[in-house]
Short mmCIF file of C-alpha atoms in Angstrom, two decimals:
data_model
loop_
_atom_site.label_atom_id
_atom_site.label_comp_id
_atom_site.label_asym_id
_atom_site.label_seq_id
_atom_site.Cartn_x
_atom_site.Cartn_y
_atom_site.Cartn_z
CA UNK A 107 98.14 107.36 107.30
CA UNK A 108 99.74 109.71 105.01
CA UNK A 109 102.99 107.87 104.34
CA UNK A 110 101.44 104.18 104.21
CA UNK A 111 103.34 102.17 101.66
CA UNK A 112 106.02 104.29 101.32
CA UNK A 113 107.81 104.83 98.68
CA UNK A 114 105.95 101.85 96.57
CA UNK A 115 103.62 103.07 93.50
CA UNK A 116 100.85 100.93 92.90
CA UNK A 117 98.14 100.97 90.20
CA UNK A 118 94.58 99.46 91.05
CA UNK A 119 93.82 97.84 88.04
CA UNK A 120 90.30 97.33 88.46
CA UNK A 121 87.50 99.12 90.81
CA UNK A 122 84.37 100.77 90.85
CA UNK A 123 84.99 104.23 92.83
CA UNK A 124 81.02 105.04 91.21
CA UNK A 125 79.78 102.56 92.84
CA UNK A 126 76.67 104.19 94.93
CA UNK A 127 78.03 102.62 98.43
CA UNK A 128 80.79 104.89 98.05
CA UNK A 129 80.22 107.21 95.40
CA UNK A 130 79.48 110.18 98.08
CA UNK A 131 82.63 109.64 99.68
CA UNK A 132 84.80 109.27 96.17
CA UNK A 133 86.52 112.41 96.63
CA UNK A 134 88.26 111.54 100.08
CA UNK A 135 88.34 107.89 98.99
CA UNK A 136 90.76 109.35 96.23
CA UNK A 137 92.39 111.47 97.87
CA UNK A 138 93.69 109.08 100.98
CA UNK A 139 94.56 106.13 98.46
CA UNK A 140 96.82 108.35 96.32
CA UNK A 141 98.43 109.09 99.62
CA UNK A 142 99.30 105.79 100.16
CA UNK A 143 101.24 105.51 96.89
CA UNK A 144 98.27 104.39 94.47
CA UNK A 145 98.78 106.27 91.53
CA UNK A 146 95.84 105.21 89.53
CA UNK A 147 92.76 103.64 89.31
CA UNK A 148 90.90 101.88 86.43
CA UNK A 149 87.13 102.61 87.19
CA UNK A 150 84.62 99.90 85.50
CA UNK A 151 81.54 100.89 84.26
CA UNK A 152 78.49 97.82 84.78
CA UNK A 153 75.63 99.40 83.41
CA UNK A 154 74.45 102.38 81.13
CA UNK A 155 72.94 103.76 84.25
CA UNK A 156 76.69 104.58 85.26
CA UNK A 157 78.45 105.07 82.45
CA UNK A 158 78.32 108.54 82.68
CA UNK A 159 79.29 108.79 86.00
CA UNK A 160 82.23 106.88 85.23
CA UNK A 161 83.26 109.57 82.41
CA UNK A 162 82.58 112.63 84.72
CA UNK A 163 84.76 110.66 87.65
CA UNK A 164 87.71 110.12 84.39
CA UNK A 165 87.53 114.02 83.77
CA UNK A 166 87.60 115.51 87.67
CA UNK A 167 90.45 113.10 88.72
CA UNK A 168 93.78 112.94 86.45
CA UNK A 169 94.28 109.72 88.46
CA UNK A 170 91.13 107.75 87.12
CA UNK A 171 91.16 105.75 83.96
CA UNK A 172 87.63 105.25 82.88
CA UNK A 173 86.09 101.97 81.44
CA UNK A 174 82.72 101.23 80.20
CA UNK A 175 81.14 97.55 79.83
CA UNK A 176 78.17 95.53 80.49
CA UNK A 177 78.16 93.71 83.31
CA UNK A 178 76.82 89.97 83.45
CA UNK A 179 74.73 90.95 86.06
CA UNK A 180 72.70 93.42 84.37
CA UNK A 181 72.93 92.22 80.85
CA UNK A 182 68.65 91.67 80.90
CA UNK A 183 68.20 95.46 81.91
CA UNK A 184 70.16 96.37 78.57
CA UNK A 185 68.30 98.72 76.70
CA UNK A 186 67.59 98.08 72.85
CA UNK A 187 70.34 100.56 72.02
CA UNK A 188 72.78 99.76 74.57
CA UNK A 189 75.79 98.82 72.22
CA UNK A 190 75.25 101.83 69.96
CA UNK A 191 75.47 103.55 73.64
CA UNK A 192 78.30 102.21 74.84
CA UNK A 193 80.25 102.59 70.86
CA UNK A 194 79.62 106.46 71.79
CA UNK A 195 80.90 106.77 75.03
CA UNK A 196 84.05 105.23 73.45
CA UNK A 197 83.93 107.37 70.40
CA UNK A 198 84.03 110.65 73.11
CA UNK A 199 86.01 109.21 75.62
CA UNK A 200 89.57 108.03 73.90
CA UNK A 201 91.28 107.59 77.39
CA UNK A 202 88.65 104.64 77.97
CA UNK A 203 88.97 100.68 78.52
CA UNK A 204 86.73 98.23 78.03
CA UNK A 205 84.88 96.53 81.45
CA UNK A 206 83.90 95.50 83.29
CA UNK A 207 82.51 92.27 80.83
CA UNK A 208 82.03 88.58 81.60
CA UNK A 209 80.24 85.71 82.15
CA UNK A 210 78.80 84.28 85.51
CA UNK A 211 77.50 80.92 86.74
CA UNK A 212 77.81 81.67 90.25
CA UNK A 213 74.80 81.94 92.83
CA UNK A 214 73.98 85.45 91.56
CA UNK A 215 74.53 84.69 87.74
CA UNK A 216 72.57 81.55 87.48
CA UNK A 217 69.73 83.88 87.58
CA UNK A 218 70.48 85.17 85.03
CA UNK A 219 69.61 83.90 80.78
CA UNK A 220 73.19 82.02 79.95
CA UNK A 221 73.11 82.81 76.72
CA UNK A 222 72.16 86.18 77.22
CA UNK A 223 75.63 86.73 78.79
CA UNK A 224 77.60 85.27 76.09
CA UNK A 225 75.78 87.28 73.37
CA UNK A 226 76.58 90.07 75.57
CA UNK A 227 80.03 89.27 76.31
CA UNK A 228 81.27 88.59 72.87
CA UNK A 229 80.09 91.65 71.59
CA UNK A 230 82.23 93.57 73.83
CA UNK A 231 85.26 91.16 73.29
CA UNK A 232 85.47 91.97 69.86
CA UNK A 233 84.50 95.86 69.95
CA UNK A 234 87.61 95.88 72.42
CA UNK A 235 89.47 94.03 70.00
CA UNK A 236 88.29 96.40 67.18
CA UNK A 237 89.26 99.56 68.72
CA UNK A 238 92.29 98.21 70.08
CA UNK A 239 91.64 98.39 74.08
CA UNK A 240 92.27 96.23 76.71
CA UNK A 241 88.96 94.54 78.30
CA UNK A 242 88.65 93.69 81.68
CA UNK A 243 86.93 90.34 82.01
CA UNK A 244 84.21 89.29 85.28
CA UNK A 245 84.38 85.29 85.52
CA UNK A 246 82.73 83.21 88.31
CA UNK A 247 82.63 79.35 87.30
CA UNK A 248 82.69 79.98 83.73
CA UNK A 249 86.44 79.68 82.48
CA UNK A 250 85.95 77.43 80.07
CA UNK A 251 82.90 79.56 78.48
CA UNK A 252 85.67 82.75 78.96
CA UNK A 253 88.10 80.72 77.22
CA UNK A 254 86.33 79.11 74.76
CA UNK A 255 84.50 83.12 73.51
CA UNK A 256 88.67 84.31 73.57
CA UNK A 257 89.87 81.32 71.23
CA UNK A 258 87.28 82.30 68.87
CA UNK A 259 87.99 86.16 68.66
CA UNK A 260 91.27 86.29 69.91
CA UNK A 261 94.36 86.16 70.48
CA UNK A 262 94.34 90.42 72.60
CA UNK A 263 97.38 92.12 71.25
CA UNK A 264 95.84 95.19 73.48
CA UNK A 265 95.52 92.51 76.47
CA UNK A 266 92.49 91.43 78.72
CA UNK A 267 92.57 91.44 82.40
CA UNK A 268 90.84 88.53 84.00
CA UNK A 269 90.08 90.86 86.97
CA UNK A 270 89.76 89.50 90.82
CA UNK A 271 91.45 86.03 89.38
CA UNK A 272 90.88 82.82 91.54
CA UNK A 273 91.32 80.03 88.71
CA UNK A 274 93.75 77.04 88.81
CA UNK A 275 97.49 76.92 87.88
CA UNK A 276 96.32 74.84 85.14
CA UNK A 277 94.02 77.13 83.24
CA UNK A 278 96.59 79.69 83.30
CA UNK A 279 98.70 79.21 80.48
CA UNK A 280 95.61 79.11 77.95
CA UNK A 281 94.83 82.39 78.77
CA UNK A 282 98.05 83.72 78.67
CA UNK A 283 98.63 82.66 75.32
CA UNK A 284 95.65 85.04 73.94
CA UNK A 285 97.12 87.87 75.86
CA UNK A 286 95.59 87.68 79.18
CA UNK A 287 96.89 89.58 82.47
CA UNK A 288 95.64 87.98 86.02
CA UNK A 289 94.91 90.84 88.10
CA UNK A 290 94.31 89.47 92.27
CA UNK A 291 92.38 92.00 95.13
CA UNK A 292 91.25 90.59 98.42
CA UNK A 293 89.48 87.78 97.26
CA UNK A 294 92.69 85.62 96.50
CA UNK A 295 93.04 85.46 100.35
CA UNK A 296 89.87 83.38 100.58
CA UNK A 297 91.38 80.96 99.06
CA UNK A 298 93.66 77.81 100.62
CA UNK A 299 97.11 78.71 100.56
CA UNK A 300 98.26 75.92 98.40
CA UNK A 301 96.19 76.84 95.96
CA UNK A 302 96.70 80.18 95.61
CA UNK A 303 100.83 79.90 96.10
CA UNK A 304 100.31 77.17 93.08
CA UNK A 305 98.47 79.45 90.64
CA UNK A 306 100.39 82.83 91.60
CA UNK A 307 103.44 81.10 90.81
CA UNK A 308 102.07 79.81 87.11
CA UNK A 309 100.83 82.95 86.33
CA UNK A 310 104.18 85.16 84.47
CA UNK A 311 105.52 87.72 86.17
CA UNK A 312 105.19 90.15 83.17
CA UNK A 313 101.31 89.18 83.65
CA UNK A 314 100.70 89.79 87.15
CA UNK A 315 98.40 93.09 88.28
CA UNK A 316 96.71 93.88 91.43
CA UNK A 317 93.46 95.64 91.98
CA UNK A 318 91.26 97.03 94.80
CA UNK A 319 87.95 95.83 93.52
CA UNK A 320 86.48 98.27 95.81
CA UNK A 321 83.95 98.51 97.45
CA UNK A 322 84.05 94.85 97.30
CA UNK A 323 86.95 92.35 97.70
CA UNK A 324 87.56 92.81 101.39
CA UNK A 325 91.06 91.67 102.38
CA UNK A 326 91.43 89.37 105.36
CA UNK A 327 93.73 90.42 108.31
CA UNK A 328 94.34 92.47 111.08
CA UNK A 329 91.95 95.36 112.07
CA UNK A 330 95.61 97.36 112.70
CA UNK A 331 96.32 97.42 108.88
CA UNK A 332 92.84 97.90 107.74
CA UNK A 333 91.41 100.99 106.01
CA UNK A 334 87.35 101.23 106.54
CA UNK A 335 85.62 103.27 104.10
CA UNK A 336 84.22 106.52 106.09
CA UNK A 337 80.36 106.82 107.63
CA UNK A 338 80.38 102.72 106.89
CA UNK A 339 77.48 102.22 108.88
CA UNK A 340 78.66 97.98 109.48
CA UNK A 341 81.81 98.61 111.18
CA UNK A 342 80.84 98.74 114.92
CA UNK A 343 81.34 102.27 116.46
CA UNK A 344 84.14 100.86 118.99
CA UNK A 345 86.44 100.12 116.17
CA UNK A 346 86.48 103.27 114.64
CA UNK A 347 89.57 105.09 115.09
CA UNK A 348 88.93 108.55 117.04
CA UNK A 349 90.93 110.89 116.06
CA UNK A 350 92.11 113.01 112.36
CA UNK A 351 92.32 109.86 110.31
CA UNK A 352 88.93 108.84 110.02
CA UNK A 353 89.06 106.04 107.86
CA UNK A 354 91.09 104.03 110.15
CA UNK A 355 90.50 100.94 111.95
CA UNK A 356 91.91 100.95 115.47
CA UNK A 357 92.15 97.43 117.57
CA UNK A 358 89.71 97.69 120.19
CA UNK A 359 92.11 98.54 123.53
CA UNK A 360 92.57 96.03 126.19
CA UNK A 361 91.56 93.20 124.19
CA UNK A 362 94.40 90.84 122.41
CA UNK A 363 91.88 87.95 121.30
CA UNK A 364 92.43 87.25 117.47
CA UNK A 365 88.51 87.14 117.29
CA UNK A 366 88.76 90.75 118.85
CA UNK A 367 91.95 91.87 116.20
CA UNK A 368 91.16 89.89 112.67
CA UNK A 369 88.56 90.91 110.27
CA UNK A 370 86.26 88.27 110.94
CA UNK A 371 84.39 90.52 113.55
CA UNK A 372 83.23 92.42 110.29
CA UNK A 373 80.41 91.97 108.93
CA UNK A 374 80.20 90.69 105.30
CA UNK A 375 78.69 93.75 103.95
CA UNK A 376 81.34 95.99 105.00
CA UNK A 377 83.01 97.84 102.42
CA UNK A 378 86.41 98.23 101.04
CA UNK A 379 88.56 101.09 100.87
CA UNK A 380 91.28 101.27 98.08
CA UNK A 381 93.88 101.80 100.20
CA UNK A 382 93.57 98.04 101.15
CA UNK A 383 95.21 97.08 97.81
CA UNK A 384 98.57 97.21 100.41
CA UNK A 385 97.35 94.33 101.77
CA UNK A 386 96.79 92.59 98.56
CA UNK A 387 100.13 93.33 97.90
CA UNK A 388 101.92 92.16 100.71
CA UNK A 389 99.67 88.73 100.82
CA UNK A 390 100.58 88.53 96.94
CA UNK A 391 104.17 88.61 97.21
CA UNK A 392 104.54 86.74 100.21
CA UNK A 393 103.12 83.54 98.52
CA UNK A 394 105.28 84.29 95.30
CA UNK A 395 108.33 84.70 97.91
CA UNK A 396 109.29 88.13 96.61
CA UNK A 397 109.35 91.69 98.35
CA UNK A 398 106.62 93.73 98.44
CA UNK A 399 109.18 96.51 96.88
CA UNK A 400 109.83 93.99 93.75
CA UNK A 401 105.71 93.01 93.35
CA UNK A 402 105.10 96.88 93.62
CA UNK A 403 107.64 97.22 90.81
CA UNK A 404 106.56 94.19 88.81
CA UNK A 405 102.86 95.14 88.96
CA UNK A 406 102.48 98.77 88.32
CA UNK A 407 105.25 98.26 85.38
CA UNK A 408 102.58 95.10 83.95
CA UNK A 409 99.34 97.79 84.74
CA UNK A 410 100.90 101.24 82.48
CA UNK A 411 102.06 98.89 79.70
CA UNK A 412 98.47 97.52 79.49
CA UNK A 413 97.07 101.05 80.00
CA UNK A 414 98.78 102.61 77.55
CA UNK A 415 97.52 102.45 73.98
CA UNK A 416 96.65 105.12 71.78
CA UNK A 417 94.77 108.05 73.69
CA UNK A 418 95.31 107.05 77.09
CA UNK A 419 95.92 109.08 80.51
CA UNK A 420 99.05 106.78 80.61
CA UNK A 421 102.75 107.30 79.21
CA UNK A 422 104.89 104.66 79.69
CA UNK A 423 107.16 106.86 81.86
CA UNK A 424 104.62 107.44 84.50
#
């Protein structure tokens, strides 16, 4: 794969490389995705239990920019000190962001205490707006919560990514207006086309990021542009590619059926590789009606200004 993307540098604004699906295979994760013209990778923290992975990941790889949040997901396994915590890992760690942070009303976060989250949630929001960092922000069915918590501690001079964005056009330009950037992985393509054309097109261009989300955020397609991520034990053993590149996909031979070629044959739990942020990208800019070259440009320009303030990895030459 090697070349793959070509020229193009691209910045995944948002993943989770310590994730323990994939955490064991980090290292060659890393290594083919900056091959492919990813230059960098901003790794969210969702728990104490890996912030410190997250640091150790931020100093072994130049490439990964390390944040460190509370996820809405496991704001009720918080210990009693888990702010003071998290204030020291930022204290010792001046190259960090703040995420990943949110709120949740979706099948998995109606589980969890609502007001729990936004207790949660707002802390963070204003420590990131305190130390002058941008925040990257988990919503699912809550934008008018998300909102409603940034009116009343914003507006972000340092910026807040609304990471893995699927709102409407029309919530768009609230957001922007505190200082919001809409970052878009795989999940975008779940949605219908004339939505997603509609709010990619409201969303300004100087706004506009693109992330991995990996392991998660599968992209749909074609098996032949797919990257799988290696030992995957949910990719069936006749799609694996046999040969040097073993996080390939290959079509299966001697079959042309799109149920035989198209990611649907995958199972939902199969993971994503990095590398798929390509795909992202060329789904992205073919709904805005732009080259891939000019998105490329666009979003990696959008993901070092946001990812450069005081103490970064980034310089806004790189």
């Amino acid at each position: 794969m090697g070349t793959r993307g070509g020229a193009l540098k691209l910045f995944d604004a948002h993943c989770h490389l310590q994730d323990p699906r994939i955490y064991h295979v980090a290292p060659q994760l890393i290594k083919t995705t900056l091959s492919s013209g990813v230059r960098r990778f901003a790794v969210n923290g969702v728990s104490e239990k890996d912030w410190h992975i997250v640091k150790e990941m931020a100093d072994t790889y130049p490439s990964v920019i390390p944040c460190f949040g509370l996820h809405p997901w496991y704001v009720e396994d918080r210990s009693a000190d888990w702010f003071k915590s998290m204030k020291g890992f930022f204290e010792t760690t001046p190259s960090a962001a703040v995420g990943e942070i949110g709120l949740d009303k979706g099948s998995h976060g109606r589980e969890i205490d609502f007001q729990s989250q936004i207790e949660v949630f707002e802390q963070q929001l204003k420590l990131a707006k305190e130390i002058e960092k941008p925040a990257s922000v988990h919503c699912v069915r809550a934008f008018g919560d998300v909102l409603q918590a940034m009116q009343s501690i914003g507006p972000f001079p340092a910026g807040v990514i609304l990471h893995s964005f699927q709102g409407s056009a029309e919530v768009v330009p609230g957001f922007a207006k505190l200082g919001a950037y809409f970052s878009f992985s795989g999940y975008i393509m779940s949605l219908k086309t004339q939505k997603a054309k509609k709010m990619l097109k409201a969303v300004p261009t100087d706004r506009i990021l693109l992330e991995s989300d990996a392991p998660d955020a599968l992209p749909q397609g074609n098996l032949s542009s797919l990257l799988c991520v290696p030992g995957d034990a949910s990719v069936p053993d006749e799609l694996w590619k046999r040969g040097q590149d073993l996080d390939s996909i290959a079509i299966p031979p001697s079959n042309d059926s799109i149920a035989a070629t198209d990611t649907s044959v995958l199972s939902k739990e199969t993971l994503n590789h990095p590398a798929n942020m390509h795909i992202v990208l060329s789904y992205v800019a073919s709904m805005l009606e732009i080259s891939e070259e000019e998105l490329a440009e666009i979003s990696y320009r959008n993901a070092v200004r946001i990812f450069s303030y005081p103490g970064s990895k980034i310089n806004r030459e790189s």
